[in-house]
Amino acid sequence: MLKRHFDKFLTKLIDWWFRVKTIERFLIGTGVSLLIAIFGGFPLILELLRFALGTLPEGVARLKSALETIDILIFGVAAILVISGLAFATARFVGEARAQSKLRNIVIEARGLRDDDGNPLADKVAKNQKGTVVPVLLDLRNRLDGQVIAPERALQEITSMHRSVLQNKKDGDRANLRTIYGGLTSVPYTFLTGVLLDDEGSIITYDWDRAQEAWRKIEGPDDGAQFHVDGLEAIEGAPEVVLATAFSYPIQDDDLATTFNFPRIRLTLDDMSSDGHWSQQKQNRLAQEFLEVVKHLAGKGVKRLHLVLAAPNSVVFTFGRRYDKRNLPEIVVYQYERGEPVSYPWGVSMPVAGRDEAKVVYVRSNG
C-alpha cells in the first residue's frame, strides 16, 4: 500500500512539474538555475579555460574576482526564490488535498451476468477521479454463470441500492458529490436501475470492455448512426405493442413470435455493433430518438409497451434514465433466454405511468 501511495504522489508531482505552468514552478526553476550557475556552470567554465590555456586571461580573472564578491547575494536571491516556490507549492498541495477530501464519488457497480469478483469499478474510478470513493455494490449474481433466477429478490436489491445512493447523497454537499455507474446485469435490471437513478443529476457511465477485459469510461465522438423505424403504420388503435430495439444484435421474428401477439415496431441501428457504444453523446441522442418514437406511439393511443432491447449495459442504463416516468406509457422490459420455448419468459414492469414500484411479469408460451 505504501508503494501505491508513493507511486501516486510521484505521478502527481511529475504531472504538476511538467504539465502545469504555475508561479511556484517558475520560482523554483529560476532559483535552482541561479544556484547551478554560481556553483556549477561558471566554475566549470573557468576550469575548462584554465585547462585549455594553462592560466586564466586577465579579463576573466577580474570577472571571477568580481563575481566572488556577489556570490553570497546571488545565493541569497536563489534561496529566497526556491523557498518561496516551495511555500507556494505546499500551499497549493494542501488546498487541493482539502478540496479533494470534500469530493465524494458514489460508485455504483452492478454485477449479475458473470460470477467474478475481479476488477472492481471502484478501483478504476479511484485512479481516474479526484476525491474519496464510496462503493455501492449491487450484487444480483446467483452463482450460476450467465443465468438469472429469483427476479423478485433482484428487484428488492435494486431498490435497496437506490436507497443507499440517496442516503450517501444526504450526508454531503451535492456540489461535492459525483455519481458513477457501471454494470453487467440483465437488461430488465439495468433499465430499472436507470429509471430509479433518473433524478440523480449527471452520472458518469462506465461499461465493461470485453476486448481489454477492463472497465472503460463512456466517452468519445458520436459516429452519427441512427435508428431505422419500421411498423408504425400497423399500430393504429392498438393499446399494447412490442418495441423491438436492436442496438448491438438483431432481434429475430421467430423469438418474438414465441412470446408476443401484439403489433411490432422495430428500431434497428445502422451497422449494428456490440462495440459502437463508447460515446455518451451518441447514447443520449439515440435515447432521444427512442423517446420520440415512444411519444409517437402514445399519441396513437398505445397504453403499454413491451420492450425487447438488445444493447450494451451502458446503453440500456441510459435509455432507462431517459424514460419519462410521468408522461409516457407503461413499459415492461423483457429478459431474453436463447433456445427456450419462450424466448422472453419474464420482464419487469417499470415504476412509471403512475405505478409506485417495479413488478416482475411472467409470460406463458405463445404456442
mmCIF file of C-alpha atoms in Angstrom:
data_model
loop_
_atom_site.group_PDB
_atom_site.id
_atom_site.type_symbol
_atom_site.label_atom_id
_atom_site.label_comp_id
_atom_site.label_asym_id
_atom_site.label_seq_id
_atom_site.Cartn_x
_atom_site.Cartn_y
_atom_site.Cartn_z
ATOM 1 C CA MET A 1 0.000 0.000 0.000
ATOM 2 C CA LEU A 2 2.884 2.347 0.808
ATOM 3 C CA LYS A 3 4.345 1.770 -2.672
ATOM 4 C CA ARG A 4 0.957 2.565 -4.265
ATOM 5 C CA HIS A 5 0.709 5.870 -2.368
ATOM 6 C CA PHE A 6 4.290 6.765 -3.295
ATOM 7 C CA ASP A 7 3.664 5.974 -6.965
ATOM 8 C CA LYS A 8 0.526 8.121 -6.916
ATOM 9 C CA PHE A 9 2.419 11.015 -5.289
ATOM 10 C CA LEU A 10 5.285 10.708 -7.769
ATOM 11 C CA THR A 11 2.857 10.650 -10.727
ATOM 12 C CA LYS A 12 1.085 13.770 -9.498
ATOM 13 C CA LEU A 13 4.424 15.511 -8.854
ATOM 14 C CA ILE A 14 5.635 14.792 -12.379
ATOM 15 C CA ASP A 15 2.299 15.890 -13.816
ATOM 16 C CA TRP A 16 2.441 19.137 -11.845
ATOM 17 C CA TRP A 17 6.045 19.929 -12.771
ATOM 18 C CA PHE A 18 5.972 19.193 -16.485
ATOM 19 C CA ARG A 19 2.388 19.983 -17.497
ATOM 20 C CA VAL A 20 1.157 22.790 -15.284
ATOM 21 C CA LYS A 21 2.625 26.264 -15.570
ATOM 22 C CA THR A 22 2.499 27.687 -12.059
ATOM 23 C CA ILE A 23 4.225 30.528 -10.207
ATOM 24 C CA GLU A 24 5.897 28.032 -7.885
ATOM 25 C CA ARG A 25 7.408 26.159 -10.802
ATOM 26 C CA PHE A 26 8.844 29.429 -12.148
ATOM 27 C CA LEU A 27 10.265 30.433 -8.765
ATOM 28 C CA ILE A 28 11.841 27.049 -8.040
ATOM 29 C CA GLY A 29 13.193 26.719 -11.577
ATOM 30 C CA THR A 30 14.728 30.198 -11.531
ATOM 31 C CA GLY A 31 16.279 29.697 -8.098
ATOM 32 C CA VAL A 32 17.765 26.329 -8.989
ATOM 33 C CA SER A 33 19.124 27.753 -12.258
ATOM 34 C CA LEU A 34 20.912 30.517 -10.342
ATOM 35 C CA LEU A 35 22.394 28.023 -7.904
ATOM 36 C CA ILE A 36 23.642 25.833 -10.740
ATOM 37 C CA ALA A 37 25.106 28.877 -12.462
ATOM 38 C CA ILE A 38 27.120 30.137 -9.497
ATOM 39 C CA PHE A 39 28.191 26.781 -8.078
ATOM 40 C CA GLY A 40 28.365 24.669 -11.204
ATOM 41 C CA GLY A 41 28.225 26.413 -14.537
ATOM 42 C CA PHE A 42 30.638 29.341 -14.134
ATOM 43 C CA PRO A 43 33.260 27.436 -12.083
ATOM 44 C CA LEU A 44 33.179 24.657 -14.676
ATOM 45 C CA ILE A 45 33.802 27.159 -17.485
ATOM 46 C CA LEU A 46 36.734 28.613 -15.557
ATOM 47 C CA GLU A 47 38.289 25.188 -15.024
ATOM 48 C CA LEU A 48 37.937 24.370 -18.716
ATOM 49 C CA LEU A 49 39.629 27.654 -19.666
ATOM 50 C CA ARG A 50 42.437 27.039 -17.170
ATOM 51 C CA PHE A 51 42.900 23.512 -18.550
ATOM 52 C CA ALA A 52 42.938 24.708 -22.157
ATOM 53 C CA LEU A 53 45.044 27.884 -21.709
ATOM 54 C CA GLY A 54 47.127 26.960 -18.722
ATOM 55 C CA THR A 55 46.086 30.151 -16.952
ATOM 56 C CA LEU A 56 43.065 32.401 -16.901
ATOM 57 C CA PRO A 57 43.095 35.518 -19.096
ATOM 58 C CA GLU A 58 43.356 38.761 -17.102
ATOM 59 C CA GLY A 59 39.840 39.875 -18.016
ATOM 60 C CA VAL A 60 38.307 36.565 -16.989
ATOM 61 C CA ALA A 61 40.267 36.610 -13.742
ATOM 62 C CA ARG A 62 38.907 40.076 -12.917
ATOM 63 C CA LEU A 63 35.373 38.865 -13.715
ATOM 64 C CA LYS A 64 35.883 35.862 -11.449
ATOM 65 C CA SER A 65 37.047 38.130 -8.636
ATOM 66 C CA ALA A 66 34.060 40.432 -9.113
ATOM 67 C CA LEU A 67 31.560 37.599 -9.130
ATOM 68 C CA GLU A 68 33.033 36.111 -5.970
ATOM 69 C CA THR A 69 32.038 39.269 -4.130
ATOM 70 C CA ILE A 70 28.383 38.908 -5.139
ATOM 71 C CA ASP A 71 28.080 35.096 -4.929
ATOM 72 C CA ILE A 72 26.555 35.394 -1.494
ATOM 73 C CA LEU A 73 23.959 37.853 -2.830
ATOM 74 C CA ILE A 74 23.076 35.584 -5.756
ATOM 75 C CA PHE A 75 22.880 32.628 -3.389
ATOM 76 C CA GLY A 76 20.530 34.568 -1.116
ATOM 77 C CA VAL A 77 18.260 35.530 -4.012
ATOM 78 C CA ALA A 78 18.221 31.951 -5.293
ATOM 79 C CA ALA A 79 17.431 30.600 -1.836
ATOM 80 C CA ILE A 80 14.555 33.054 -1.430
ATOM 81 C CA LEU A 81 13.150 32.041 -4.820
ATOM 82 C CA VAL A 82 13.371 28.329 -4.048
ATOM 83 C CA ILE A 83 11.881 28.699 -0.549
ATOM 84 C CA SER A 84 9.065 30.898 -1.893
ATOM 85 C CA GLY A 85 8.344 28.377 -4.633
ATOM 86 C CA LEU A 86 8.238 25.528 -2.136
ATOM 87 C CA ALA A 87 5.927 27.557 0.109
ATOM 88 C CA PHE A 88 3.544 28.249 -2.774
ATOM 89 C CA ALA A 89 3.685 24.595 -3.815
ATOM 90 C CA THR A 90 2.957 23.430 -0.276
ATOM 91 C CA ALA A 91 0.013 25.802 -0.016
ATOM 92 C CA ARG A 92 -1.331 24.578 -3.356
ATOM 93 C CA PHE A 93 -0.986 20.905 -2.391
ATOM 94 C CA VAL A 94 -2.673 21.493 0.958
ATOM 95 C CA GLY A 95 -5.511 23.399 -0.712
ATOM 96 C CA GLU A 96 -6.024 20.691 -3.319
ATOM 97 C CA ALA A 97 -5.911 17.988 -0.657
ATOM 98 C CA ARG A 98 -8.589 19.763 1.360
ATOM 99 C CA ALA A 99 -10.739 20.244 -1.724
ATOM 100 C CA GLN A 100 -10.334 16.603 -2.720
ATOM 101 C CA SER A 101 -11.184 15.425 0.777
ATOM 102 C CA LYS A 102 -14.609 17.016 0.318
ATOM 103 C CA LEU A 103 -15.216 15.383 -3.063
ATOM 104 C CA ARG A 104 -17.032 12.056 -2.933
ATOM 105 C CA ASN A 105 -17.505 9.630 -5.800
ATOM 106 C CA ILE A 106 -20.505 7.360 -5.273
ATOM 107 C CA VAL A 107 -19.558 4.371 -7.422
ATOM 108 C CA ILE A 108 -22.448 2.046 -8.276
ATOM 109 C CA GLU A 109 -21.264 -1.287 -9.631
ATOM 110 C CA ALA A 110 -23.965 -3.748 -10.704
ATOM 111 C CA ARG A 111 -22.919 -7.386 -11.000
ATOM 112 C CA GLY A 112 -25.151 -10.111 -12.323
ATOM 113 C CA LEU A 113 -24.092 -11.803 -15.555
ATOM 114 C CA ARG A 114 -20.695 -13.160 -14.564
ATOM 115 C CA ASP A 115 -19.659 -14.848 -11.326
ATOM 116 C CA ASP A 116 -16.418 -12.888 -10.990
ATOM 117 C CA ASP A 117 -15.189 -10.628 -8.190
ATOM 118 C CA GLY A 118 -12.200 -9.228 -10.070
ATOM 119 C CA ASN A 119 -11.566 -5.714 -11.385
ATOM 120 C CA PRO A 120 -13.847 -3.646 -9.133
ATOM 121 C CA LEU A 121 -15.139 -0.480 -10.753
ATOM 122 C CA ALA A 122 -14.275 1.467 -7.581
ATOM 123 C CA ASP A 123 -10.560 0.743 -8.143
ATOM 124 C CA LYS A 124 -10.760 2.058 -11.700
ATOM 125 C CA VAL A 125 -12.543 5.224 -10.575
ATOM 126 C CA ALA A 126 -10.022 5.819 -7.786
ATOM 127 C CA LYS A 127 -7.246 6.010 -10.402
ATOM 128 C CA ASN A 128 -9.116 8.445 -12.651
ATOM 129 C CA GLN A 129 -11.261 10.662 -10.408
ATOM 130 C CA LYS A 130 -10.305 13.032 -7.624
ATOM 131 C CA GLY A 131 -11.844 12.605 -4.201
ATOM 132 C CA THR A 132 -12.993 9.799 -1.920
ATOM 133 C CA VAL A 133 -14.572 6.727 -3.486
ATOM 134 C CA VAL A 134 -17.763 5.399 -1.884
ATOM 135 C CA PRO A 135 -18.538 1.953 -3.388
ATOM 136 C CA VAL A 136 -22.175 0.875 -3.679
ATOM 137 C CA LEU A 137 -22.243 -2.751 -4.833
ATOM 138 C CA LEU A 138 -25.398 -4.103 -6.471
ATOM 139 C CA ASP A 139 -24.780 -7.850 -6.480
ATOM 140 C CA LEU A 140 -27.503 -9.738 -8.372
ATOM 141 C CA ARG A 141 -25.497 -12.899 -9.027
ATOM 142 C CA ASN A 142 -26.862 -16.338 -8.256
ATOM 143 C CA ARG A 143 -23.506 -18.122 -8.648
ATOM 144 C CA LEU A 144 -24.758 -19.711 -11.870
ATOM 145 C CA ASP A 145 -22.726 -18.053 -14.606
ATOM 146 C CA GLY A 146 -24.886 -16.225 -17.134
ATOM 147 C CA GLN A 147 -28.226 -17.281 -15.641
ATOM 148 C CA VAL A 148 -30.874 -15.265 -13.814
ATOM 149 C CA ILE A 149 -33.086 -16.596 -11.046
ATOM 150 C CA ALA A 150 -35.335 -15.096 -8.378
ATOM 151 C CA PRO A 151 -36.189 -11.865 -10.218
ATOM 152 C CA GLU A 152 -38.294 -10.632 -7.291
ATOM 153 C CA ARG A 153 -35.294 -10.763 -4.975
ATOM 154 C CA ALA A 154 -33.261 -8.815 -7.515
ATOM 155 C CA LEU A 155 -35.855 -6.037 -7.550
ATOM 156 C CA GLN A 156 -35.510 -5.727 -3.787
ATOM 157 C CA GLU A 157 -31.731 -5.443 -4.111
ATOM 158 C CA ILE A 158 -32.047 -2.713 -6.750
ATOM 159 C CA THR A 159 -34.454 -0.772 -4.550
ATOM 160 C CA SER A 160 -32.044 -1.097 -1.617
ATOM 161 C CA MET A 161 -29.206 0.171 -3.798
ATOM 162 C CA HIS A 162 -31.257 3.234 -4.685
ATOM 163 C CA ARG A 163 -31.894 3.943 -1.009
ATOM 164 C CA SER A 164 -28.182 3.605 -0.290
ATOM 165 C CA VAL A 165 -27.340 6.139 -3.015
ATOM 166 C CA LEU A 166 -29.923 8.575 -1.668
ATOM 167 C CA GLN A 167 -28.567 8.192 1.867
ATOM 168 C CA ASN A 168 -24.987 8.844 0.734
ATOM 169 C CA LYS A 169 -26.133 11.980 -1.058
ATOM 170 C CA LYS A 170 -27.867 13.254 2.084
ATOM 171 C CA ASP A 171 -24.601 13.033 4.021
ATOM 172 C CA GLY A 172 -22.765 15.679 1.996
ATOM 173 C CA ASP A 173 -22.982 18.796 -0.093
ATOM 174 C CA ARG A 174 -24.392 17.851 -3.506
ATOM 175 C CA ALA A 175 -21.858 20.186 -5.135
ATOM 176 C CA ASN A 176 -19.095 17.868 -3.896
ATOM 177 C CA LEU A 177 -20.822 14.635 -4.947
ATOM 178 C CA ARG A 178 -20.294 12.740 -8.177
ATOM 179 C CA THR A 179 -22.205 9.605 -9.206
ATOM 180 C CA ILE A 180 -20.562 6.900 -11.326
ATOM 181 C CA TYR A 181 -22.318 3.835 -12.698
ATOM 182 C CA GLY A 182 -21.069 0.671 -14.357
ATOM 183 C CA GLY A 183 -22.640 -2.738 -14.568
ATOM 184 C CA LEU A 184 -23.048 -6.191 -16.051
ATOM 185 C CA THR A 185 -26.640 -7.136 -15.315
ATOM 186 C CA SER A 186 -29.647 -8.353 -17.252
ATOM 187 C CA VAL A 187 -31.497 -5.876 -19.457
ATOM 188 C CA PRO A 188 -34.609 -5.517 -17.224
ATOM 189 C CA TYR A 189 -32.474 -4.905 -14.127
ATOM 190 C CA THR A 190 -30.265 -2.390 -15.893
ATOM 191 C CA PHE A 191 -33.212 -0.484 -17.344
ATOM 192 C CA LEU A 192 -34.847 -0.376 -13.893
ATOM 193 C CA THR A 193 -31.611 0.924 -12.353
ATOM 194 C CA GLY A 194 -31.619 3.713 -14.922
ATOM 195 C CA VAL A 195 -35.263 4.555 -14.216
ATOM 196 C CA LEU A 196 -34.602 4.794 -10.471
ATOM 197 C CA LEU A 197 -31.495 6.956 -10.923
ATOM 198 C CA ASP A 198 -33.248 9.277 -13.368
ATOM 199 C CA ASP A 199 -33.375 12.175 -10.904
ATOM 200 C CA GLU A 200 -29.805 11.900 -9.583
ATOM 201 C CA GLY A 201 -28.319 14.561 -11.862
ATOM 202 C CA SER A 202 -25.334 13.971 -14.121
ATOM 203 C CA ILE A 203 -23.943 10.433 -13.939
ATOM 204 C CA ILE A 204 -20.591 9.313 -15.316
ATOM 205 C CA THR A 205 -21.071 5.940 -17.008
ATOM 206 C CA TYR A 206 -18.633 3.084 -17.479
ATOM 207 C CA ASP A 207 -19.038 -0.201 -19.324
ATOM 208 C CA TRP A 208 -17.087 -3.422 -19.433
ATOM 209 C CA ASP A 209 -14.725 -3.614 -22.400
ATOM 210 C CA ARG A 210 -14.630 -7.318 -23.248
ATOM 211 C CA ALA A 211 -11.637 -6.941 -25.556
ATOM 212 C CA GLN A 212 -9.486 -5.206 -22.933
ATOM 213 C CA GLU A 213 -11.119 -7.035 -20.003
ATOM 214 C CA ALA A 214 -11.342 -3.776 -18.100
ATOM 215 C CA TRP A 215 -13.777 -1.023 -17.189
ATOM 216 C CA ARG A 216 -13.875 1.785 -19.723
ATOM 217 C CA LYS A 217 -15.458 5.210 -19.443
ATOM 218 C CA ILE A 218 -18.188 6.092 -21.940
ATOM 219 C CA GLU A 219 -16.645 8.971 -23.853
ATOM 220 C CA GLY A 220 -15.666 9.686 -27.399
ATOM 221 C CA PRO A 221 -17.094 11.067 -30.640
ATOM 222 C CA ASP A 222 -20.580 10.429 -31.985
ATOM 223 C CA ASP A 223 -20.442 8.428 -35.219
ATOM 224 C CA GLY A 224 -23.869 9.673 -36.301
ATOM 225 C CA ALA A 225 -25.554 6.237 -36.549
ATOM 226 C CA GLN A 226 -29.359 6.418 -36.413
ATOM 227 C CA PHE A 227 -32.310 4.140 -35.768
ATOM 228 C CA HIS A 228 -34.435 2.957 -38.674
ATOM 229 C CA VAL A 229 -38.078 2.690 -37.633
ATOM 230 C CA ASP A 230 -40.431 0.071 -39.097
ATOM 231 C CA GLY A 231 -44.017 -0.903 -38.292
ATOM 232 C CA LEU A 232 -45.506 2.367 -37.082
ATOM 233 C CA GLU A 233 -48.258 2.183 -39.698
ATOM 234 C CA ALA A 234 -49.560 -1.101 -38.253
ATOM 235 C CA ILE A 235 -50.335 0.052 -34.709
ATOM 236 C CA GLU A 236 -53.385 2.243 -35.291
ATOM 237 C CA GLY A 237 -55.693 1.756 -32.316
ATOM 238 C CA ALA A 238 -53.578 -0.963 -30.627
ATOM 239 C CA PRO A 239 -53.405 -0.458 -26.832
ATOM 240 C CA GLU A 240 -50.282 -2.635 -26.489
ATOM 241 C CA VAL A 241 -47.307 -3.005 -28.835
ATOM 242 C CA VAL A 242 -43.896 -4.672 -28.907
ATOM 243 C CA LEU A 243 -40.974 -2.290 -29.375
ATOM 244 C CA ALA A 244 -38.002 -4.341 -30.597
ATOM 245 C CA THR A 245 -34.912 -2.148 -30.333
ATOM 246 C CA ALA A 246 -31.749 -3.615 -31.863
ATOM 247 C CA PHE A 247 -28.599 -1.683 -30.982
ATOM 248 C CA SER A 248 -25.908 -4.354 -30.900
ATOM 249 C CA TYR A 249 -27.577 -7.571 -32.124
ATOM 250 C CA PRO A 250 -30.543 -8.347 -34.407
ATOM 251 C CA ILE A 251 -33.832 -9.390 -32.825
ATOM 252 C CA GLN A 252 -35.355 -12.388 -34.589
ATOM 253 C CA ASP A 253 -39.026 -12.562 -35.573
ATOM 254 C CA ASP A 254 -39.136 -16.220 -34.512
ATOM 255 C CA ASP A 255 -38.056 -15.300 -30.976
ATOM 256 C CA LEU A 256 -40.671 -12.555 -30.746
ATOM 257 C CA ALA A 257 -43.353 -14.948 -32.015
ATOM 258 C CA THR A 258 -42.761 -17.318 -29.061
ATOM 259 C CA THR A 259 -43.842 -14.612 -26.655
ATOM 260 C CA PHE A 260 -45.962 -11.825 -28.145
ATOM 261 C CA ASN A 261 -49.194 -11.458 -30.119
ATOM 262 C CA PHE A 262 -49.049 -7.654 -30.302
ATOM 263 C CA PRO A 263 -48.156 -5.397 -33.250
ATOM 264 C CA ARG A 264 -44.394 -4.934 -33.582
ATOM 265 C CA ILE A 265 -42.388 -1.776 -34.102
ATOM 266 C CA ARG A 266 -38.706 -2.155 -34.850
ATOM 267 C CA LEU A 267 -35.889 0.261 -34.135
ATOM 268 C CA THR A 268 -32.742 -1.003 -35.853
ATOM 269 C CA LEU A 269 -29.453 0.838 -35.605
ATOM 270 C CA ASP A 270 -27.233 1.486 -38.612
ATOM 271 C CA ASP A 271 -24.349 -1.000 -38.722
ATOM 272 C CA MET A 272 -25.272 -2.793 -35.511
ATOM 273 C CA SER A 273 -22.232 -3.489 -33.332
ATOM 274 C CA SER A 274 -21.518 -4.584 -29.787
ATOM 275 C CA ASP A 275 -18.608 -2.121 -29.764
ATOM 276 C CA GLY A 276 -20.304 1.019 -31.094
ATOM 277 C CA HIS A 277 -21.479 2.479 -27.801
ATOM 278 C CA TRP A 278 -18.409 4.304 -26.445
ATOM 279 C CA SER A 279 -19.892 7.788 -26.943
ATOM 280 C CA GLN A 280 -22.176 9.318 -24.316
ATOM 281 C CA GLN A 281 -23.273 11.900 -26.856
ATOM 282 C CA LYS A 282 -24.357 9.116 -29.194
ATOM 283 C CA GLN A 283 -26.180 7.279 -26.431
ATOM 284 C CA ASN A 284 -28.051 10.410 -25.373
ATOM 285 C CA ARG A 285 -29.024 11.197 -28.960
ATOM 286 C CA LEU A 286 -30.289 7.683 -29.650
ATOM 287 C CA ALA A 287 -32.166 7.661 -26.345
ATOM 288 C CA GLN A 288 -33.933 10.812 -27.532
ATOM 289 C CA GLU A 289 -34.770 9.123 -30.860
ATOM 290 C CA PHE A 290 -36.180 6.210 -28.856
ATOM 291 C CA LEU A 291 -38.289 8.575 -26.761
ATOM 292 C CA GLU A 292 -39.637 10.339 -29.832
ATOM 293 C CA VAL A 293 -40.919 7.007 -31.137
ATOM 294 C CA VAL A 294 -42.488 6.235 -27.760
ATOM 295 C CA LYS A 295 -44.171 9.648 -27.688
ATOM 296 C CA HIS A 296 -45.499 8.996 -31.181
ATOM 297 C CA LEU A 297 -46.920 5.664 -30.001
ATOM 298 C CA ALA A 298 -48.522 7.342 -27.008
ATOM 299 C CA GLY A 299 -50.146 9.817 -29.360
ATOM 300 C CA LYS A 300 -51.586 6.871 -31.303
ATOM 301 C CA GLY A 301 -53.289 5.558 -28.174
ATOM 302 C CA VAL A 302 -50.747 2.970 -27.009
ATOM 303 C CA LYS A 303 -51.058 2.399 -23.260
ATOM 304 C CA ARG A 304 -48.442 -0.277 -22.686
ATOM 305 C CA LEU A 305 -45.093 -1.024 -24.336
ATOM 306 C CA HIS A 306 -43.394 -4.413 -24.334
ATOM 307 C CA LEU A 307 -39.736 -3.523 -24.797
ATOM 308 C CA VAL A 308 -37.230 -6.007 -26.188
ATOM 309 C CA LEU A 309 -33.826 -4.363 -26.151
ATOM 310 C CA ALA A 310 -30.555 -5.798 -27.473
ATOM 311 C CA ALA A 311 -27.862 -3.347 -26.366
ATOM 312 C CA PRO A 312 -24.759 -2.999 -24.169
ATOM 313 C CA ASN A 313 -25.294 -2.368 -20.485
ATOM 314 C CA SER A 314 -24.492 1.347 -20.574
ATOM 315 C CA VAL A 315 -26.964 1.922 -23.419
ATOM 316 C CA VAL A 316 -29.750 0.136 -21.548
ATOM 317 C CA PHE A 317 -28.940 2.233 -18.474
ATOM 318 C CA THR A 318 -29.048 5.475 -20.491
ATOM 319 C CA PHE A 319 -32.372 4.552 -22.097
ATOM 320 C CA GLY A 320 -33.814 3.777 -18.671
ATOM 321 C CA ARG A 321 -32.664 7.126 -17.299
ATOM 322 C CA ARG A 322 -34.249 8.999 -20.206
ATOM 323 C CA TYR A 323 -37.657 7.299 -19.962
ATOM 324 C CA ASP A 324 -40.193 9.847 -18.708
ATOM 325 C CA LYS A 325 -41.808 8.328 -15.632
ATOM 326 C CA ARG A 326 -44.891 10.567 -15.714
ATOM 327 C CA ASN A 327 -45.882 11.238 -19.301
ATOM 328 C CA LEU A 328 -45.106 8.059 -21.241
ATOM 329 C CA PRO A 329 -46.983 4.726 -21.412
ATOM 330 C CA GLU A 330 -46.468 1.786 -19.098
ATOM 331 C CA ILE A 331 -43.436 -0.238 -20.111
ATOM 332 C CA VAL A 332 -42.374 -3.833 -19.481
ATOM 333 C CA VAL A 333 -38.729 -4.666 -20.283
ATOM 334 C CA TYR A 334 -38.014 -8.316 -21.073
ATOM 335 C CA GLN A 335 -35.254 -10.831 -20.401
ATOM 336 C CA TYR A 336 -34.026 -12.875 -23.368
ATOM 337 C CA GLU A 337 -33.325 -16.599 -22.947
ATOM 338 C CA ARG A 338 -31.747 -18.159 -26.024
ATOM 339 C CA GLY A 339 -33.092 -21.561 -27.068
ATOM 340 C CA GLU A 340 -36.002 -21.632 -24.611
ATOM 341 C CA PRO A 341 -39.594 -22.409 -25.748
ATOM 342 C CA VAL A 342 -40.473 -18.872 -24.645
ATOM 343 C CA SER A 343 -37.636 -16.593 -25.703
ATOM 344 C CA TYR A 344 -38.752 -13.763 -23.396
ATOM 345 C CA PRO A 345 -40.099 -15.642 -20.344
ATOM 346 C CA TRP A 346 -40.301 -12.691 -17.973
ATOM 347 C CA GLY A 347 -39.939 -8.959 -17.753
ATOM 348 C CA VAL A 348 -40.047 -6.104 -15.301
ATOM 349 C CA SER A 349 -42.942 -3.667 -15.314
ATOM 350 C CA MET A 350 -41.277 -0.356 -14.557
ATOM 351 C CA PRO A 351 -42.392 2.136 -11.889
ATOM 352 C CA VAL A 352 -43.705 4.639 -14.429
ATOM 353 C CA ALA A 353 -47.101 5.966 -15.571
ATOM 354 C CA GLY A 354 -48.458 6.061 -12.025
ATOM 355 C CA ARG A 355 -47.010 2.735 -10.831
ATOM 356 C CA ASP A 356 -45.290 3.083 -7.459
ATOM 357 C CA GLU A 357 -42.949 0.110 -7.703
ATOM 358 C CA ALA A 358 -41.461 -2.340 -10.171
ATOM 359 C CA LYS A 359 -43.069 -5.724 -10.641
ATOM 360 C CA VAL A 360 -41.969 -8.967 -12.304
ATOM 361 C CA VAL A 361 -44.249 -10.123 -15.139
ATOM 362 C CA TYR A 362 -44.103 -13.777 -16.269
ATOM 363 C CA VAL A 363 -45.071 -14.928 -19.767
ATOM 364 C CA ARG A 364 -46.807 -18.116 -20.815
ATOM 365 C CA SER A 365 -45.987 -19.905 -24.045
ATOM 366 C CA ASN A 366 -47.468 -18.297 -27.143
ATOM 367 C CA GLY A 367 -47.843 -21.655 -28.880
#
